[in-house]
Amino acid sequence: MINLKELFREADTSPFGEVNVAESLALLYHENSKFNRFSQRRLGEKIQAFYSPYLTERSSQPYKCYPDAERIDLSPYKNILPQGADFFALLNGRRSTRNFETDYKISLPELTVLLQQTYGVTQRQKIETEGVDGHVGFRNVPSPGGLFPLELYVVNLRSHCPEGLYHFRPDTCELESLKPGNHLELLRDIIYAEPYISLPESGLVVITTGVIERMNIKYGERGYRFMLHESGFVAMAMTLIAESLGLGSCMVGGYRDDEVNTFLGVDGVFETVQNILILGKKAPCPIQ
């Protein structure tokens, strides 16, 4: 086990001192997931063993589904894209939005673009591995090894589909209904958004989870770093897509993880919340 106290005693030039970092779980993980010549070679051997027909076929289908759930088919809208959006204008104009229009309902085409263009399957490629009959479904964000360890859940508060908690199916572009009804008061209790973000006026709450085994089965402890990267890619892509639709978004870091996991119906160990994004129509800025 790496001795963090010795490492930080040598490296620490901050005014905070080693007492604030020596017991840090984040730094402990970071140090123990670093590559050296030996660990990188050992992981390379593990990755090579991963490319068996059995594992390749199963890892190429990272699609969670709820077979008994009622579904809303969004696929008729997935080719309706915003026109004339300038990427650098979107990038420079993106800011966190904390106030939303009360009377605006997010449309099905807008909802589809947000989900499909962020983490839906946009291209399929035949797997060339001998003995494997299948395709890899690529998406618009980079994913190490094409393993796509994330799942998207949507709480509809104000949109053109019924209120409730849904799971997004990236392979079929569908919403699977998990918990119908209005969940605003529950969300207000387990997500610390107010008074900084007007959650009751928002349209959607998108919750990203990570299925840790999908990534770690190939990349070991290093895989958790990769999953955090991908979670960030997804969040950034969705905020820029929202901007192209005239919608606003704001990331939320304050939430009670296990209570969010319970709300989603996931175990909180092998699948757990990674980030939360609140979206809605931007409220007009007050006249100065």
PDB file of N, CA and C in Angstrom, residues 43 46-47 50-51 144-147 213-220:
ATOM      1  N   LEU A  43      -1.876  -4.719 -16.914  1.00  0.00           N
ATOM      2  CA  LEU A  43      -3.196  -4.394 -17.432  1.00  0.00           C
ATOM      3  C   LEU A  43      -3.286  -4.713 -18.913  1.00  0.00           C
ATOM      4  N   LYS A  46      -4.211  -8.204 -19.309  1.00  0.00           N
ATOM      5  CA  LYS A  46      -5.630  -8.408 -18.987  1.00  0.00           C
ATOM      6  C   LYS A  46      -6.513  -7.965 -20.150  1.00  0.00           C
ATOM      7  N   ILE A  47      -6.158  -6.855 -20.773  1.00  0.00           N
ATOM      8  CA  ILE A  47      -6.946  -6.350 -21.896  1.00  0.00           C
ATOM      9  C   ILE A  47      -6.897  -7.331 -23.069  1.00  0.00           C
ATOM     10  N   PHE A  50      -9.201 -10.060 -22.619  1.00  0.00           N
ATOM     11  CA  PHE A  50     -10.596  -9.615 -22.725  1.00  0.00           C
ATOM     12  C   PHE A  50     -11.175  -9.901 -24.106  1.00  0.00           C
ATOM     13  N   TYR A  51     -10.323  -9.937 -25.134  1.00  0.00           N
ATOM     14  CA  TYR A  51     -10.810 -10.068 -26.504  1.00  0.00           C
ATOM     15  C   TYR A  51     -11.094 -11.523 -26.880  1.00  0.00           C
ATOM     16  N   PRO A 144     -13.934   4.617 -23.543  1.00  0.00           N
ATOM     17  CA  PRO A 144     -12.805   3.679 -23.605  1.00  0.00           C
ATOM     18  C   PRO A 144     -13.269   2.269 -23.974  1.00  0.00           C
ATOM     19  N   GLY A 145     -12.664   1.732 -25.021  1.00  0.00           N
ATOM     20  CA  GLY A 145     -12.993   0.381 -25.451  1.00  0.00           C
ATOM     21  C   GLY A 145     -14.390   0.218 -26.011  1.00  0.00           C
ATOM     22  N   GLY A 146     -15.093   1.335 -26.229  1.00  0.00           N
ATOM     23  CA  GLY A 146     -16.477   1.248 -26.704  1.00  0.00           C
ATOM     24  C   GLY A 146     -17.375   0.503 -25.734  1.00  0.00           C
ATOM     25  N   LEU A 147     -17.115   0.648 -24.415  1.00  0.00           N
ATOM     26  CA  LEU A 147     -17.856  -0.118 -23.412  1.00  0.00           C
ATOM     27  C   LEU A 147     -19.097   0.620 -22.909  1.00  0.00           C
ATOM     28  N   GLU A 213     -19.003  -2.300 -13.425  1.00  0.00           N
ATOM     29  CA  GLU A 213     -18.440  -3.543 -13.941  1.00  0.00           C
ATOM     30  C   GLU A 213     -18.166  -3.478 -15.438  1.00  0.00           C
ATOM     31  N   ARG A 214     -18.962  -2.745 -16.180  1.00  0.00           N
ATOM     32  CA  ARG A 214     -18.761  -2.663 -17.630  1.00  0.00           C
ATOM     33  C   ARG A 214     -17.374  -2.143 -17.979  1.00  0.00           C
ATOM     34  N   MET A 215     -16.881  -1.212 -17.173  1.00  0.00           N
ATOM     35  CA  MET A 215     -15.576  -0.616 -17.446  1.00  0.00           C
ATOM     36  C   MET A 215     -14.459  -1.368 -16.742  1.00  0.00           C
ATOM     37  N   ASN A 216     -14.682  -1.743 -15.471  1.00  0.00           N
ATOM     38  CA  ASN A 216     -13.611  -2.346 -14.683  1.00  0.00           C
ATOM     39  C   ASN A 216     -13.278  -3.765 -15.112  1.00  0.00           C
ATOM     40  N   ILE A 217     -14.209  -4.449 -15.766  1.00  0.00           N
ATOM     41  CA  ILE A 217     -13.931  -5.807 -16.208  1.00  0.00           C
ATOM     42  C   ILE A 217     -12.787  -5.834 -17.217  1.00  0.00           C
ATOM     43  N   LYS A 218     -12.590  -4.730 -17.906  1.00  0.00           N
ATOM     44  CA  LYS A 218     -11.499  -4.641 -18.883  1.00  0.00           C
ATOM     45  C   LYS A 218     -10.319  -3.834 -18.356  1.00  0.00           C
ATOM     46  N   TYR A 219     -10.588  -2.727 -17.682  1.00  0.00           N
ATOM     47  CA  TYR A 219      -9.537  -1.785 -17.316  1.00  0.00           C
ATOM     48  C   TYR A 219      -9.184  -1.769 -15.838  1.00  0.00           C
ATOM     49  N   GLY A 220      -9.804  -2.635 -15.049  1.00  0.00           N
ATOM     50  CA  GLY A 220      -9.464  -2.704 -13.635  1.00  0.00           C
ATOM     51  C   GLY A 220      -9.735  -1.398 -12.913  1.00  0.00           C
TER      52      GLY A 220
END
